[in-house]
Every structure is written in C-alpha cells, then in structure tokens.
Coordinates of N, CA, C and O in Angstrom, one line a residue:
M23 N 31.5 -34.1 -70.3 CA 32.3 -33.9 -69.4 C 32.5 -32.0 -69.4 O 32.6 -31.9 -67.6
L24 N 33.3 -31.7 -70.0 CA 33.7 -30.3 -70.0 C 32.7 -29.6 -70.1 O 33.0 -28.6 -69.1
C25 N 31.3 -29.7 -70.5 CA 29.9 -28.9 -70.3 C 29.7 -28.9 -68.8 O 29.8 -28.0 -68.1
A26 N 30.0 -29.8 -68.2 CA 29.6 -30.4 -66.8 C 30.5 -29.5 -65.7 O 30.3 -28.7 -64.8
A27 N 31.9 -29.5 -66.1 CA 33.2 -28.7 -65.5 C 32.7 -27.1 -65.2 O 32.9 -26.4 -64.3
L28 N 32.3 -26.7 -66.4 CA 32.2 -25.4 -66.6 C 30.8 -24.9 -66.0 O 30.6 -23.8 -65.4
L29 N 29.7 -25.9 -66.2 CA 28.5 -25.6 -65.3 C 28.5 -25.2 -64.1 O 28.2 -24.3 -63.1
A30 N 29.3 -26.4 -63.5 CA 29.9 -26.3 -62.1 C 30.8 -24.8 -61.8 O 30.5 -24.4 -60.6
M31 N 31.5 -24.6 -62.4 CA 32.3 -23.4 -62.3 C 31.5 -22.0 -62.4 O 31.5 -21.3 -62.0
A32 N 30.8 -22.0 -63.8 CA 29.5 -20.9 -63.5 C 28.6 -20.8 -62.1 O 28.3 -19.5 -61.7
A33 N 28.7 -22.4 -61.6 CA 27.7 -22.1 -60.4 C 28.5 -21.5 -59.2 O 27.8 -20.6 -58.1
I34 N 29.4 -22.2 -59.1 CA 30.3 -21.7 -58.2 C 30.6 -20.0 -57.8 O 30.4 -19.7 -56.6
A35 N 30.7 -19.7 -58.9 CA 30.9 -17.8 -59.2 C 29.6 -17.5 -58.5 O 29.5 -15.9 -58.4
S36 N 28.4 -18.1 -58.9 CA 27.3 -17.6 -58.4 C 26.9 -17.4 -57.0 O 25.8 -17.5 -56.4
V37 N 27.3 -18.3 -56.1 CA 27.5 -18.7 -54.5 C 28.8 -18.4 -53.8 O 28.6 -18.5 -52.8
R38 N 29.5 -17.6 -54.6 CA 30.7 -17.1 -53.6 C 31.2 -15.6 -54.2 O 31.1 -15.4 -55.5
A39 N 32.2 -15.0 -53.1 CA 32.5 -14.1 -54.0 C 33.8 -13.9 -53.5 O 34.4 -15.2 -53.5
D40 N 34.3 -13.1 -53.1 CA 36.0 -12.9 -53.1 C 36.4 -13.6 -51.8 O 35.7 -13.2 -50.7
Y41 N 36.8 -14.7 -51.5 CA 37.0 -15.4 -50.2 C 38.2 -15.0 -49.8 O 39.3 -15.8 -49.1
Q42 N 38.4 -13.5 -49.3 CA 39.6 -13.3 -48.5 C 39.3 -13.3 -47.4 O 38.0 -13.7 -47.6
D43 N 40.3 -13.2 -46.4 CA 39.7 -13.2 -44.8 C 38.8 -11.7 -44.9 O 38.9 -11.0 -44.9
C44 N 37.5 -12.2 -44.6 CA 36.5 -11.0 -44.4 C 36.8 -10.1 -43.1 O 36.5 -9.0 -43.1
R45 N 37.9 -10.4 -42.0 CA 38.9 -9.5 -41.4 C 39.1 -8.1 -42.1 O 39.8 -7.3 -41.6
S46 N 40.0 -8.4 -43.2 CA 40.6 -7.6 -44.0 C 39.8 -6.2 -44.3 O 40.5 -5.2 -44.7
C47 N 38.8 -6.6 -44.3 CA 37.7 -5.5 -44.5 C 37.0 -5.0 -43.1 O 36.2 -4.1 -43.0
H48 N 36.3 -5.9 -42.7 CA 35.4 -5.8 -41.5 C 36.2 -5.5 -39.9 O 35.2 -6.0 -38.9
Y49 N 37.4 -5.7 -40.1 CA 38.2 -5.7 -38.8 C 39.0 -4.6 -38.8 O 40.0 -4.4 -39.7
A50 N 39.1 -3.5 -37.5 CA 39.5 -2.6 -37.8 C 39.8 -1.9 -38.8 O 40.8 -1.6 -39.3
V51 N 38.6 -1.7 -39.5 CA 38.6 -1.0 -41.0 C 38.9 0.1 -40.9 O 39.2 1.4 -40.1
L52 N 39.8 0.9 -42.0 CA 40.4 2.4 -42.1 C 39.2 3.3 -42.2 O 38.0 3.0 -42.7
P53 N 39.7 4.6 -41.7 CA 38.8 5.3 -42.1 C 38.2 5.6 -43.3 O 36.6 5.8 -43.2
E54 N 38.8 5.6 -44.6 CA 37.7 5.8 -45.4 C 37.0 4.3 -46.0 O 36.5 4.4 -47.1
S55 N 37.2 3.4 -45.1 CA 36.3 2.1 -45.6 C 34.9 2.3 -45.3 O 34.4 3.2 -44.1
T56 N 33.8 1.9 -46.1 CA 32.8 1.9 -45.9 C 31.9 0.7 -45.2 O 30.7 0.6 -45.1
A57 N 32.6 -0.2 -45.2 CA 32.4 -1.9 -44.8 C 32.1 -1.7 -42.7 O 32.9 -1.2 -42.4
P58 N 31.2 -2.3 -42.4 CA 31.0 -2.3 -41.1 C 32.1 -2.8 -40.5 O 32.3 -4.0 -40.9
D59 N 32.7 -2.4 -39.3 CA 33.4 -3.1 -38.5 C 33.1 -4.0 -37.4 O 32.2 -3.7 -36.5
F60 N 33.3 -5.1 -37.9 CA 33.2 -6.3 -37.0 C 33.8 -7.1 -36.0 O 34.1 -8.1 -35.3
T61 N 34.9 -5.9 -35.7 CA 35.7 -6.1 -34.3 C 35.1 -6.9 -33.1 O 35.7 -7.6 -32.9
N62 N 34.1 -6.6 -32.6 CA 33.3 -6.9 -31.3 C 32.9 -8.3 -31.4 O 32.8 -8.9 -30.9
Y63 N 32.2 -8.2 -32.9 CA 31.8 -10.1 -33.3 C 33.2 -10.7 -33.2 O 32.8 -12.0 -32.6
F64 N 34.6 -10.1 -33.8 CA 35.5 -11.5 -34.0 C 36.1 -11.5 -32.6 O 36.4 -13.1 -32.4
N65 N 36.0 -10.7 -31.6 CA 36.7 -10.7 -30.3 C 35.7 -11.5 -29.4 O 36.3 -11.0 -28.2
T66 N 34.7 -11.9 -29.6 CA 33.3 -12.1 -28.7 C 33.9 -13.7 -28.5 O 34.4 -14.4 -29.1
P67 N 34.0 -13.7 -27.1 CA 34.5 -15.3 -26.8 C 33.9 -16.4 -27.0 O 32.0 -16.4 -27.2
G68 N 33.8 -17.5 -27.4 CA 33.1 -18.2 -28.4 C 33.1 -18.6 -29.9 O 32.6 -19.4 -30.4
H69 N 33.9 -17.1 -30.3 CA 33.7 -17.0 -31.7 C 34.5 -17.8 -32.5 O 35.3 -18.5 -32.1
H70 N 33.8 -18.9 -33.5 CA 34.7 -19.3 -33.9 C 36.1 -19.3 -34.4 O 36.0 -18.2 -35.4
P71 N 37.6 -20.1 -34.6 CA 38.5 -19.2 -35.3 C 38.0 -19.4 -36.7 O 37.6 -20.2 -37.2
V72 N 38.9 -18.3 -37.5 CA 38.5 -18.2 -39.2 C 40.4 -18.3 -39.4 O 41.1 -18.0 -38.6
H73 N 40.5 -18.3 -40.7 CA 41.6 -18.7 -41.0 C 42.6 -19.6 -40.9 O 43.6 -19.4 -40.1
V74 N 41.8 -20.8 -40.4 CA 43.0 -21.7 -39.9 C 42.3 -23.3 -40.6 O 41.6 -23.3 -41.1
A75 N 43.6 -24.0 -40.4 CA 43.2 -24.9 -41.6 C 42.1 -26.2 -40.9 O 42.3 -26.0 -39.4
Y76 N 41.6 -26.9 -41.7 CA 40.9 -27.9 -41.6 C 41.1 -29.2 -41.3 O 42.0 -29.6 -42.0
P77 N 41.6 -29.9 -39.8 CA 41.7 -30.4 -39.6 C 41.5 -32.2 -40.1 O 40.0 -32.1 -40.7
V78 N 42.3 -32.7 -40.1 CA 42.1 -34.3 -40.9 C 42.2 -35.4 -39.8 O 43.8 -35.7 -39.5
K79 N 41.5 -35.3 -38.9 CA 41.4 -35.8 -37.5 C 40.4 -36.9 -37.7 O 38.9 -36.3 -38.2
A80 N 40.1 -37.9 -36.7 CA 38.9 -38.8 -36.6 C 37.6 -38.1 -35.9 O 36.5 -38.0 -36.2
E81 N 37.6 -37.3 -35.2 CA 36.9 -36.3 -35.1 C 36.1 -35.3 -35.4 O 35.4 -34.5 -35.3
Y82 N 37.0 -35.3 -36.9 CA 36.3 -34.2 -37.8 C 35.7 -34.9 -39.4 O 36.2 -35.5 -39.2
N83 N 34.7 -34.6 -40.0 CA 34.0 -35.4 -40.9 C 34.9 -34.8 -42.0 O 35.2 -33.8 -42.2
A84 N 34.9 -35.8 -43.0 CA 35.4 -35.6 -44.0 C 34.3 -34.9 -45.0 O 33.4 -35.2 -44.8
T85 N 34.8 -33.8 -46.3 CA 33.9 -33.3 -47.0 C 33.5 -34.3 -48.2 O 33.7 -35.3 -48.2
D86 N 32.0 -34.0 -48.6 CA 31.7 -35.2 -49.5 C 31.5 -34.8 -50.8 O 32.3 -35.8 -51.4
A87 N 32.7 -33.5 -51.0 CA 32.8 -33.7 -52.3 C 33.7 -31.9 -52.9 O 33.8 -31.6 -51.6
V88 N 34.3 -32.0 -54.1 CA 35.3 -30.7 -53.8 C 35.0 -30.4 -55.5 O 35.0 -31.0 -56.4
V89 N 34.7 -28.9 -55.7 CA 35.0 -28.7 -57.0 C 35.9 -27.3 -56.7 O 35.8 -26.9 -55.8
A90 N 36.7 -27.2 -57.8 CA 37.9 -25.9 -57.7 C 38.3 -26.2 -56.6 O 39.7 -27.0 -56.1
D91 N 38.0 -24.9 -56.0 CA 38.9 -24.9 -54.8 C 38.3 -25.0 -53.6 O 38.3 -24.0 -52.7
I92 N 37.0 -25.5 -53.8 CA 35.8 -25.5 -52.6 C 35.8 -26.9 -52.3 O 35.3 -27.9 -52.8
L93 N 35.8 -27.6 -50.9 CA 35.6 -28.7 -49.9 C 34.3 -28.5 -49.9 O 34.3 -27.3 -49.2
F94 N 33.4 -29.1 -49.9 CA 32.1 -29.0 -49.2 C 31.0 -30.1 -48.5 O 31.5 -31.6 -49.2
F95 N 30.2 -29.7 -47.8 CA 29.2 -31.1 -47.6 C 28.2 -31.0 -48.5 O 27.1 -30.0 -48.0
D96 N 27.9 -31.8 -49.6 CA 27.0 -31.9 -50.5 C 25.7 -32.6 -50.0 O 25.6 -33.7 -50.1
R97 N 24.7 -31.7 -49.5 CA 23.7 -32.2 -48.7 C 22.5 -32.6 -49.8 O 22.0 -33.5 -49.3
N98 N 22.6 -31.9 -51.1 CA 21.5 -32.3 -51.8 C 22.2 -33.3 -53.1 O 21.1 -33.6 -53.9
G99 N 23.4 -34.0 -53.1 CA 24.0 -34.5 -53.9 C 24.0 -34.1 -55.2 O 24.5 -34.9 -56.2
D100 N 23.8 -32.7 -55.3 CA 24.3 -32.1 -56.9 C 25.8 -31.9 -57.3 O 25.7 -31.9 -58.6
G101 N 26.7 -32.2 -56.3 CA 28.2 -32.0 -57.2 C 28.5 -30.4 -56.9 O 29.4 -30.1 -57.4
I102 N 27.6 -29.7 -56.9 CA 27.7 -28.0 -56.6 C 27.6 -27.4 -55.3 O 26.9 -27.9 -54.5
P103 N 28.9 -26.7 -54.9 CA 29.1 -25.9 -53.4 C 27.2 -25.0 -53.2 O 27.7 -24.0 -53.8
D104 N 26.4 -25.3 -52.8 CA 25.3 -24.6 -52.9 C 25.3 -23.5 -51.5 O 25.9 -23.7 -50.5
P105 N 24.9 -22.7 -51.0 CA 25.1 -21.6 -50.5 C 24.0 -22.0 -49.2 O 25.1 -21.7 -48.3
D106 N 23.6 -23.2 -49.4 CA 23.6 -23.7 -47.9 C 23.9 -24.9 -47.4 O 23.4 -25.6 -46.6
E107 N 25.7 -25.3 -47.9 CA 26.1 -26.1 -47.6 C 27.7 -25.4 -47.3 O 28.1 -24.6 -47.7
V108 N 27.8 -25.9 -45.9 CA 29.3 -25.5 -45.3 C 30.5 -26.0 -46.4 O 30.3 -27.2 -47.0
Q109 N 31.1 -24.8 -46.5 CA 32.2 -25.0 -47.6 C 33.6 -24.9 -46.6 O 33.6 -24.0 -45.8
I110 N 34.3 -25.8 -47.2 CA 36.0 -25.2 -46.8 C 36.8 -24.6 -48.1 O 36.7 -25.6 -49.0
F111 N 37.8 -24.2 -47.8 CA 38.5 -23.2 -48.7 C 40.1 -23.9 -48.9 O 40.7 -23.7 -48.0
R112 N 40.2 -24.4 -50.3 CA 41.6 -24.7 -50.4 C 42.3 -23.7 -51.0 O 42.0 -22.6 -52.1
S113 N 43.7 -23.5 -50.3 CA 44.7 -22.1 -50.6 C 45.8 -22.5 -50.7 O 46.1 -23.8 -50.2
I114 N 47.0 -21.5 -50.5 CA 48.2 -21.9 -50.5 C 48.5 -22.5 -49.2 O 49.5 -23.3 -48.8
D115 N 47.5 -22.0 -48.4 CA 47.9 -22.2 -46.7 C 47.1 -23.8 -46.4 O 47.3 -24.2 -45.0
G116 N 46.4 -24.5 -47.5 CA 45.9 -25.2 -46.9 C 44.3 -25.6 -47.3 O 43.9 -24.7 -47.8
D117 N 43.6 -26.4 -46.7 CA 42.1 -26.5 -46.9 C 41.7 -25.5 -45.6 O 41.8 -26.1 -44.5
M118 N 41.1 -24.1 -45.3 CA 41.3 -23.5 -44.5 C 39.3 -23.2 -44.4 O 38.5 -23.2 -45.1
I119 N 39.3 -23.1 -43.0 CA 38.0 -22.3 -42.6 C 38.1 -21.2 -42.5 O 39.3 -20.5 -42.0
E120 N 37.2 -20.6 -43.4 CA 37.1 -19.3 -43.5 C 35.5 -18.5 -42.6 O 34.9 -19.2 -42.5
C121 N 35.2 -17.6 -42.6 CA 33.8 -16.5 -42.2 C 33.1 -17.6 -43.2 O 31.8 -17.8 -42.9
S122 N 33.5 -17.6 -44.2 CA 32.6 -17.7 -45.6 C 32.1 -19.5 -45.3 O 31.4 -20.2 -46.1
S123 N 32.7 -20.0 -44.8 CA 32.6 -21.5 -44.5 C 31.2 -21.9 -43.9 O 30.6 -22.7 -44.1
C124 N 31.1 -21.0 -42.8 CA 29.8 -21.4 -41.9 C 28.4 -19.8 -42.5 O 27.7 -20.5 -42.5
H125 N 29.1 -19.0 -43.4 CA 28.2 -17.9 -43.3 C 27.8 -17.5 -45.0 O 29.3 -17.9 -45.5
I126 N 26.8 -17.2 -45.2 CA 26.9 -16.6 -46.7 C 27.2 -15.1 -46.8 O 26.7 -14.4 -46.3
E127 N 28.1 -15.2 -47.5 CA 29.1 -13.5 -47.6 C 27.7 -12.6 -48.4 O 27.4 -13.1 -49.0
H128 N 28.1 -11.3 -48.5 CA 27.4 -10.5 -49.6 C 27.8 -11.2 -50.8 O 28.6 -11.5 -51.0
G129 N 26.8 -10.7 -51.6 CA 26.7 -10.6 -53.0 C 25.8 -12.2 -53.5 O 25.7 -12.4 -54.7
V130 N 25.2 -12.7 -52.4 CA 24.5 -13.8 -52.6 C 23.2 -13.6 -52.7 O 21.9 -13.9 -53.0
G131 N 22.5 -12.1 -51.7 CA 21.7 -11.7 -51.7 C 21.4 -12.0 -50.2 O 21.5 -12.2 -49.2
P132 N 19.7 -11.3 -50.0 CA 19.4 -11.5 -48.6 C 18.9 -12.8 -47.8 O 19.3 -13.9 -48.9
P133 N 19.3 -12.9 -46.7 CA 18.9 -14.4 -46.0 C 17.6 -15.1 -46.3 O 16.7 -14.3 -46.5
A134 N 17.6 -16.2 -46.4 CA 16.2 -16.9 -46.7 C 15.6 -17.1 -45.4 O 16.3 -16.6 -44.4
A135 N 14.4 -17.1 -45.1 CA 13.4 -16.6 -44.3 C 14.0 -18.0 -43.1 O 13.7 -17.1 -42.0
D136 N 14.7 -19.3 -43.1 CA 15.0 -20.1 -42.2 C 16.2 -19.9 -41.8 O 16.7 -20.4 -41.1
H137 N 17.0 -18.7 -42.4 CA 18.1 -18.3 -41.9 C 18.4 -17.2 -40.9 O 17.9 -16.3 -41.2
P138 N 19.4 -17.1 -40.1 CA 19.0 -16.0 -39.5 C 20.0 -14.8 -39.9 O 20.6 -14.6 -40.8
I139 N 19.7 -13.6 -39.1 CA 20.6 -12.3 -39.5 C 22.0 -12.6 -40.0 O 22.5 -12.1 -41.1
E140 N 22.7 -13.7 -39.2 CA 24.0 -13.9 -39.6 C 24.4 -14.6 -41.2 O 25.3 -15.1 -41.4
Y141 N 23.4 -15.2 -41.9 CA 23.6 -15.6 -42.8 C 24.5 -17.0 -42.5 O 25.0 -17.5 -43.8
V142 N 23.6 -17.8 -41.7 CA 24.4 -19.4 -41.5 C 24.0 -20.1 -42.7 O 22.8 -19.9 -43.0
R143 N 24.8 -20.8 -42.9 CA 24.5 -21.5 -44.2 C 23.4 -22.6 -44.2 O 22.9 -23.4 -44.9
A144 N 23.6 -23.7 -42.6 CA 23.1 -24.6 -42.6 C 22.2 -24.5 -41.2 O 22.4 -23.7 -40.6
A145 N 21.2 -25.3 -41.1 CA 20.5 -25.1 -39.8 C 21.1 -25.0 -38.5 O 22.3 -25.6 -38.5
T146 N 20.8 -24.4 -37.4 CA 21.5 -24.5 -36.6 C 20.8 -25.2 -35.0 O 21.2 -25.3 -34.0
T147 N 19.9 -25.4 -35.4 CA 19.3 -26.6 -34.0 C 19.8 -27.5 -33.5 O 20.9 -27.9 -34.5
N148 N 19.9 -27.7 -32.4 CA 20.8 -28.6 -31.6 C 22.2 -28.8 -32.5 O 22.4 -30.0 -32.5
N149 N 22.9 -27.9 -32.6 CA 24.4 -27.7 -32.9 C 24.3 -28.2 -34.3 O 25.6 -29.2 -34.7
A150 N 23.6 -28.4 -35.3 CA 23.6 -29.3 -36.4 C 24.5 -28.4 -37.7 O 25.3 -29.3 -38.3
L151 N 24.7 -27.0 -37.3 CA 25.8 -26.7 -38.6 C 27.2 -27.3 -37.8 O 28.0 -27.3 -38.7
C152 N 27.0 -27.0 -36.7 CA 28.6 -27.9 -36.1 C 29.1 -29.1 -36.2 O 29.9 -28.9 -36.6
G153 N 28.0 -29.6 -36.4 CA 28.2 -31.3 -36.9 C 28.7 -31.5 -38.4 O 28.4 -32.7 -38.3
F154 N 28.1 -30.5 -38.9 CA 28.7 -30.9 -40.4 C 30.4 -31.0 -40.4 O 30.5 -32.1 -40.8
C155 N 31.3 -30.4 -39.3 CA 32.5 -30.3 -39.9 C 32.8 -31.3 -38.6 O 33.7 -31.9 -38.8
H156 N 32.5 -31.1 -37.3 CA 32.7 -32.0 -35.6 C 31.7 -33.3 -35.5 O 30.7 -33.0 -35.8
N157 N 32.9 -34.3 -35.8 CA 31.7 -35.4 -35.4 C 31.1 -35.6 -34.2 O 32.3 -36.1 -32.8
L158 N 30.3 -35.1 -33.6 CA 29.8 -34.7 -32.3 C 29.4 -35.7 -31.6 O 28.5 -37.0 -31.8

C-alpha cells in the first residue's frame, strides 16, 4: 500500500508543475519577467474563469478519483492523474478550477500530435472537454 502511494506521488510530480494561478506570471508581467504575457487571452470574451471553486451541483459531474491534492476524471482507470485527464486542485480555498485543470502547463513537454497548441488535456470535438465537468 505504501509503495503504491509513493508511486502515485512520483507520477503526480511528473505530470504537474507548480499549480499557482498562471496569471501570477503570465498576466500583466513585470518588466524583468521573461514569461509571455497572456493578458489578451485571459480577457477574451468566453474564456473560462480560473481560480474558481468547482461546484457541487447536479449540473456538474463528480470527479472519478483523488490523489494527494488533485481530483481528476480518471479516463484510463489507473488511479493516477495523467496529462490527458482533466484535473481539479484542492487548496485552502477549496477544490479549484485552474488554467492547468484543462491545459497541460509547462514542464510536461511539447503537446501530443492530437492536442492543439494550447496544450488542451482532452479531446475538444463536440465540447468533449467541457463535458468532463459540465453535465451537458
């Protein structure tokens, strides 16, 4: 049991970076920062809100699994939050939707051939990505 938990923790470290709000580096960046400024992206109408609590309501799906501080939709049933699985992050503020809930952040490598440049975690045809969380 302890071995399985340690392996799961090692796997988490390999699929996630520091889950601070991405806007702390990529929004209205400081002059000395080398991070790209995503201000226009964050302000685009229709952009999904980030750093908001994941609702516990009938119109939202419950996650399948939880490991450490990550709740996730376990597509392959391995009990590990894989890069192509939508993830919700537990914090002192609650279970939060962050940029990295739907996007694979830096530190994971280049996007797979079937993912767009935005590093989307799951297929996006027919609102498939939205359907993980939203009960459409």
